[in-house]
PDB file of C-alpha atoms in Angstrom:
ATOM      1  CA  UNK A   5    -136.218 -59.661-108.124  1.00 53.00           C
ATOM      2  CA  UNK A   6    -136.804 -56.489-110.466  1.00 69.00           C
ATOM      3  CA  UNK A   7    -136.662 -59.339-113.885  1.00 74.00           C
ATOM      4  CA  UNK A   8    -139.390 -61.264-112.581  1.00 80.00           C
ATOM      5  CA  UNK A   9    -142.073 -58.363-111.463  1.00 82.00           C
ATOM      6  CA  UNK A  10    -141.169 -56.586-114.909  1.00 85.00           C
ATOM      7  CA  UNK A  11    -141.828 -60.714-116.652  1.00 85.00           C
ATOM      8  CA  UNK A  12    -145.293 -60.910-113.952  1.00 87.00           C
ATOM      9  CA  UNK A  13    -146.190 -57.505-115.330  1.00 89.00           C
ATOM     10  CA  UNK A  14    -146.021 -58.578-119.043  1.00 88.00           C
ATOM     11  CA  UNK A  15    -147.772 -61.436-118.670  1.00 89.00           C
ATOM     12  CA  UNK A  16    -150.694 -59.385-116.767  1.00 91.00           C
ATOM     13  CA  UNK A  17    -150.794 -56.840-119.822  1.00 90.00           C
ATOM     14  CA  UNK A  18    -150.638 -59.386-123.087  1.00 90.00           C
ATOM     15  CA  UNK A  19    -153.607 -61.135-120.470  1.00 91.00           C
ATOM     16  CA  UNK A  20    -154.983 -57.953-120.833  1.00 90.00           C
ATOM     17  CA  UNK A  21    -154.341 -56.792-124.138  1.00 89.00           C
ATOM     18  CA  UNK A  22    -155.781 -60.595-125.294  1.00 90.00           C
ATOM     19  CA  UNK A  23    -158.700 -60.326-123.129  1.00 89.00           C
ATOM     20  CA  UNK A  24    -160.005 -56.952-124.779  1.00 88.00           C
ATOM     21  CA  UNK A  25    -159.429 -57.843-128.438  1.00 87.00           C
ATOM     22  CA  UNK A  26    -161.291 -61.117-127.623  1.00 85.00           C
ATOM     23  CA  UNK A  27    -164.469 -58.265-126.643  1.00 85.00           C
ATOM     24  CA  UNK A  28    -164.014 -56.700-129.226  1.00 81.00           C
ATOM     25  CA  UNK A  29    -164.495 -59.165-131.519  1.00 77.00           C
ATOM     26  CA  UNK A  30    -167.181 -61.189-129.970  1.00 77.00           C
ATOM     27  CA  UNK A  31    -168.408 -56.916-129.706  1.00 72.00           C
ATOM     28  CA  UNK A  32    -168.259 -56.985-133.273  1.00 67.00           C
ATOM     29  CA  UNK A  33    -170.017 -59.910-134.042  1.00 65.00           C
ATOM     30  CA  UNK A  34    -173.182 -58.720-132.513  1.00 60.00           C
ATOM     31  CA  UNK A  35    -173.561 -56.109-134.758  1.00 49.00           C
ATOM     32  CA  UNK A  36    -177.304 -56.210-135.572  1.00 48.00           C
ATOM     33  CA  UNK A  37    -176.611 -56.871-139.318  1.00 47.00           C
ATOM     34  CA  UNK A  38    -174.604 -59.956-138.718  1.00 46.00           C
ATOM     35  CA  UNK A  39    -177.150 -61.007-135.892  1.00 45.00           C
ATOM     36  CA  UNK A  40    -179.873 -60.361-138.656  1.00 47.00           C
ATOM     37  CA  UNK A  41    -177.593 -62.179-141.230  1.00 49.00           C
ATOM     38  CA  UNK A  42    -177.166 -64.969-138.790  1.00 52.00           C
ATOM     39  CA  UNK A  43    -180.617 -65.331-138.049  1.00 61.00           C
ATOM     40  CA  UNK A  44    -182.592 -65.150-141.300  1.00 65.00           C
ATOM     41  CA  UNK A  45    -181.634 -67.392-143.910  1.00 70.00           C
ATOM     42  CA  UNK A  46    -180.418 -66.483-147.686  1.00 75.00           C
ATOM     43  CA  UNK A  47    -180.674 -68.211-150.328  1.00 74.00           C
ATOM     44  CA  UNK A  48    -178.035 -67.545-152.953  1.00 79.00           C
ATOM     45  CA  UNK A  49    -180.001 -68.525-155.958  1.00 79.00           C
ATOM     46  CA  UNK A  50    -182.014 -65.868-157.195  1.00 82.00           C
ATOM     47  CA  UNK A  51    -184.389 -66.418-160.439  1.00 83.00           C
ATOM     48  CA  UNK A  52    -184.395 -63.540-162.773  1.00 84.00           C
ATOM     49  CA  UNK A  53    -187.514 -62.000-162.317  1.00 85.00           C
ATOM     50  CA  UNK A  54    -188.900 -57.705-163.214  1.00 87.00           C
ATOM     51  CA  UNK A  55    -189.461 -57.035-159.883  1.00 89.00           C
ATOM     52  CA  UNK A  56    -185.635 -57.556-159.359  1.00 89.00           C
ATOM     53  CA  UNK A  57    -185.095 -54.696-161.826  1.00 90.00           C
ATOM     54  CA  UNK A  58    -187.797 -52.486-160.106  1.00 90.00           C
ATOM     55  CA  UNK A  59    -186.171 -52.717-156.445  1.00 90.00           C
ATOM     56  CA  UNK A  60    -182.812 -52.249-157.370  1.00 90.00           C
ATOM     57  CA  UNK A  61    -184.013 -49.027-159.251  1.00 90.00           C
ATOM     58  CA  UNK A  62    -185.719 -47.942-155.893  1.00 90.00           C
ATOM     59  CA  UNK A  63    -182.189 -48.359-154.597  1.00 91.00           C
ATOM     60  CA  UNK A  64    -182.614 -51.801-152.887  1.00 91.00           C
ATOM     61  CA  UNK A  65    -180.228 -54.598-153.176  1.00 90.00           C
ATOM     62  CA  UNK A  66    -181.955 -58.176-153.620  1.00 90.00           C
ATOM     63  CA  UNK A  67    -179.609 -60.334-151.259  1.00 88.00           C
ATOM     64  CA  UNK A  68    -181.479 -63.546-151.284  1.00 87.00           C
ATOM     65  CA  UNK A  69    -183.411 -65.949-153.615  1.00 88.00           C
ATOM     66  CA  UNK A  70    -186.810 -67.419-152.586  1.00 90.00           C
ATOM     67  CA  UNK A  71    -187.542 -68.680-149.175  1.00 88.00           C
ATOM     68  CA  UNK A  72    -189.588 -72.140-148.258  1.00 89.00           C
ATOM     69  CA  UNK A  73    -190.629 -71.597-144.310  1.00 86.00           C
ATOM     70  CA  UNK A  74    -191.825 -74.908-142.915  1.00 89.00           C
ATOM     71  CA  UNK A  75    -194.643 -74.642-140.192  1.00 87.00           C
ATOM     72  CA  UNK A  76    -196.039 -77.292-138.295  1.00 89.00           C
ATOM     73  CA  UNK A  77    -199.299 -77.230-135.450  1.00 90.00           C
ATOM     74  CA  UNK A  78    -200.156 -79.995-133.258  1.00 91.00           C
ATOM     75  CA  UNK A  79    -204.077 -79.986-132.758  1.00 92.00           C
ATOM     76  CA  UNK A  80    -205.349 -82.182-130.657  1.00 93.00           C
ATOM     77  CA  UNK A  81    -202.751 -84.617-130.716  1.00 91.00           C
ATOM     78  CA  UNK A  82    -202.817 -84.319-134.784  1.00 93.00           C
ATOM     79  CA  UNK A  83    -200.090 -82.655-136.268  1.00 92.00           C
ATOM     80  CA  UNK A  84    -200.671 -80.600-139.778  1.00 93.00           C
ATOM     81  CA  UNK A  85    -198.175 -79.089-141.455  1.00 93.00           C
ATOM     82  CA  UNK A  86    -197.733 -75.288-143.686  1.00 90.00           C
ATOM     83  CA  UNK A  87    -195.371 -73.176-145.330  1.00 90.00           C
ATOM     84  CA  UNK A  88    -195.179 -69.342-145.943  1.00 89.00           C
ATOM     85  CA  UNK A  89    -192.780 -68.787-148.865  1.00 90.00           C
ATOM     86  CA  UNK A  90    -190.676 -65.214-149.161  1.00 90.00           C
ATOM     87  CA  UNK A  91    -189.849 -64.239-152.703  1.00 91.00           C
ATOM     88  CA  UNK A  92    -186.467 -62.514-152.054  1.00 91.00           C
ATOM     89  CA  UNK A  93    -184.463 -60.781-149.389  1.00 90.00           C
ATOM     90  CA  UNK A  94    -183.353 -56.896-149.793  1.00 90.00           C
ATOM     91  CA  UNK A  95    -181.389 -54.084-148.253  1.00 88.00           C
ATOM     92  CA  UNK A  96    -181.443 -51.119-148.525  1.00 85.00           C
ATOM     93  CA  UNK A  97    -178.691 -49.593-146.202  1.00 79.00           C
ATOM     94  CA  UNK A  98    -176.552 -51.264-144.241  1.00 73.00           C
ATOM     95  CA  UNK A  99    -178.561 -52.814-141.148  1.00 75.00           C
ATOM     96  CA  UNK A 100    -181.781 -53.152-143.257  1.00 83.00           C
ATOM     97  CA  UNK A 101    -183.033 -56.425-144.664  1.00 87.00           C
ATOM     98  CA  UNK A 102    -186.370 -56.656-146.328  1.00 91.00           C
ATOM     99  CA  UNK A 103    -188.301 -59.591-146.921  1.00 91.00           C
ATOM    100  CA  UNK A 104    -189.956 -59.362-150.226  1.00 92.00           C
ATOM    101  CA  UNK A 105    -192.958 -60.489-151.235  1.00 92.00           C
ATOM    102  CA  UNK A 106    -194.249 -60.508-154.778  1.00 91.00           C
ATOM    103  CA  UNK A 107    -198.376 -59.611-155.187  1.00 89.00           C
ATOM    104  CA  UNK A 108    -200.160 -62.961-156.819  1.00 87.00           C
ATOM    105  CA  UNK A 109    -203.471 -62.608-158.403  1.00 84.00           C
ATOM    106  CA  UNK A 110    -205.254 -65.659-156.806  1.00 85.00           C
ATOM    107  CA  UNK A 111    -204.193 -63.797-153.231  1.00 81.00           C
ATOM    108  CA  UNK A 112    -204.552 -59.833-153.360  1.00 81.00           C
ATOM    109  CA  UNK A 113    -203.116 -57.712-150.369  1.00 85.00           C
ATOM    110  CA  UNK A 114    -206.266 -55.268-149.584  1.00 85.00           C
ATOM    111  CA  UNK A 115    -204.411 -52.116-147.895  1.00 86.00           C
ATOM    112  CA  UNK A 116    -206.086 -52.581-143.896  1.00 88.00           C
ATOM    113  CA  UNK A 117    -205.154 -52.833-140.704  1.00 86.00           C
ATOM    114  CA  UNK A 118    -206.790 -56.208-140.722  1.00 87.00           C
ATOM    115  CA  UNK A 119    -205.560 -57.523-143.745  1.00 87.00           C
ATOM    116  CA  UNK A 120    -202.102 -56.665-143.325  1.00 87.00           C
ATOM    117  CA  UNK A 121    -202.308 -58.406-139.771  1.00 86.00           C
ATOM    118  CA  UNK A 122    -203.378 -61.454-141.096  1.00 87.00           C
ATOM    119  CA  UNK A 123    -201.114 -61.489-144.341  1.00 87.00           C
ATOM    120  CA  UNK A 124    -198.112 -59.911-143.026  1.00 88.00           C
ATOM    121  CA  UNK A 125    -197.671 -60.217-139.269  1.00 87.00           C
ATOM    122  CA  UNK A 126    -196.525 -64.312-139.338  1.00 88.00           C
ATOM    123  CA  UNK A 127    -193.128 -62.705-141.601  1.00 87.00           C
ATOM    124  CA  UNK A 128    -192.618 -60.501-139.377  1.00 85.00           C
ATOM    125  CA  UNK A 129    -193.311 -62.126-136.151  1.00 84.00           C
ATOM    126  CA  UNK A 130    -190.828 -65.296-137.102  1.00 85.00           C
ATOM    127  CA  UNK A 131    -188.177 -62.510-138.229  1.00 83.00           C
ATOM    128  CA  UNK A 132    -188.690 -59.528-135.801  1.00 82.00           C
ATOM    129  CA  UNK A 133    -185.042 -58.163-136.767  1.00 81.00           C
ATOM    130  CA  UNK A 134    -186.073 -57.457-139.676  1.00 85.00           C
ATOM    131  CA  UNK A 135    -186.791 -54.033-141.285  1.00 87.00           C
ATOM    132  CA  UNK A 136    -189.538 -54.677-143.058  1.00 90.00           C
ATOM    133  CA  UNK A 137    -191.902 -56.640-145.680  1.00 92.00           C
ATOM    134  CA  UNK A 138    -191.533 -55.217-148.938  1.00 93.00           C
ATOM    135  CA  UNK A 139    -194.763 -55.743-151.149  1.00 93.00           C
ATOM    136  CA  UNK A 140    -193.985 -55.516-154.686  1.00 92.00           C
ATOM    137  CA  UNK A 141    -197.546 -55.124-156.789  1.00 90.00           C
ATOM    138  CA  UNK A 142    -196.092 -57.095-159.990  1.00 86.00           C
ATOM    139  CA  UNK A 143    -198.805 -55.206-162.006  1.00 87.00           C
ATOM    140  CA  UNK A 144    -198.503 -51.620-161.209  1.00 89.00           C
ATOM    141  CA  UNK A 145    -194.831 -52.081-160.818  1.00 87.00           C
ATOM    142  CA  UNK A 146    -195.477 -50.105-156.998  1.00 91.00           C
ATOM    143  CA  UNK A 147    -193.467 -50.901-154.557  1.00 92.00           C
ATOM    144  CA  UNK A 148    -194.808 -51.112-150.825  1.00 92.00           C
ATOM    145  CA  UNK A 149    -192.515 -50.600-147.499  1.00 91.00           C
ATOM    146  CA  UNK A 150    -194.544 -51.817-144.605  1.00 90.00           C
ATOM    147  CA  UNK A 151    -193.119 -51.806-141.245  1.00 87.00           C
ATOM    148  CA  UNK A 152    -194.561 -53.332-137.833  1.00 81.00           C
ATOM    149  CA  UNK A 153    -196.033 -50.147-135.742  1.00 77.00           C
ATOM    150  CA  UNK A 154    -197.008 -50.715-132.117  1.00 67.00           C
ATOM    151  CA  UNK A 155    -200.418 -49.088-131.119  1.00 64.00           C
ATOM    152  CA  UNK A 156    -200.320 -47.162-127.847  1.00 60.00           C
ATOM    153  CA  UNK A 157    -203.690 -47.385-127.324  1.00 59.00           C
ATOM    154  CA  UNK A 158    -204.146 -43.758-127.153  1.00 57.00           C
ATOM    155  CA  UNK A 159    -205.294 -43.422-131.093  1.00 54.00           C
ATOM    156  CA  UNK A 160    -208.548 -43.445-131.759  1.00 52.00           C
TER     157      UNK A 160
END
């Protein structure tokens, strides 16, 4: 009778031992920087470009190549269709990914609350894990961190 509880017990504890490497591992894979890798697509191909250079002096790593986001909107029954394009993905530490986006000179970024709502907040609303937009000024070679704040209400 002794062989079989001491053969019952194993089993119980390899059940056991299986049970909490199996939640550690699906633990693991939650990580935010694989949930952020998951979620946000990369593309591997990334075009040679200066601003490459520039980041990866201002100790970013570009990760990803340029980004085609298909929108569509139903209006009234009608559908019409968009895209927002990102130029490249960077991180700068571990759990921070970037979406970079390169200044054009048909579509200037003025520095406001308002403009950066209406330039800015669709990135960072479809990819809220993100750190970041980076907004690289292609002709003063600046580089631009903008994060998503929330307002309290209390500011004046």
């Amino acid at each position: 009778m002794a062989g079989s509880d001491k053969a019952v017990m194993v089993l119980i504890g390899l059940a056991v031992a299986i049970f909490i490497i199996y939640r550690i591992y699906i633990w693991l894979q939650s990580s935010p920087r694989s949930f952020i890798k998951d979620r946000l697509p990369l593309n591997k191909v990334i075009l040679s470009h200066p601003s490459i250079d520039l980041l990866e002096a201002a100790g970013y790593e570009v990760i990803g190549g340029k980004l085609k986001i298909p929108l569509s909107f139903n209006v009234d029954g009608a559908s019409m269709y968009s895209r927002l394009f990102i130029d490249y993905v960077a991180s700068k530490e571990e759990d921070s990914y970037y979406l970079v986006i390169l200044s054009r000179p048909r579509k200037t970024l003025d520095f406001t609350g308002s403009s950066l709502r209406d330039s800015l907040l669709p990135y960072l609303l479809i990819y809220p894990d993100c750190s970041g937009v980076l907004y690289v000024n292609t002709v003063t070679s600046v580089i631009h961190e903008i994060r998503l704040g929330k307002d309290d209400g209390e500011s004046t």
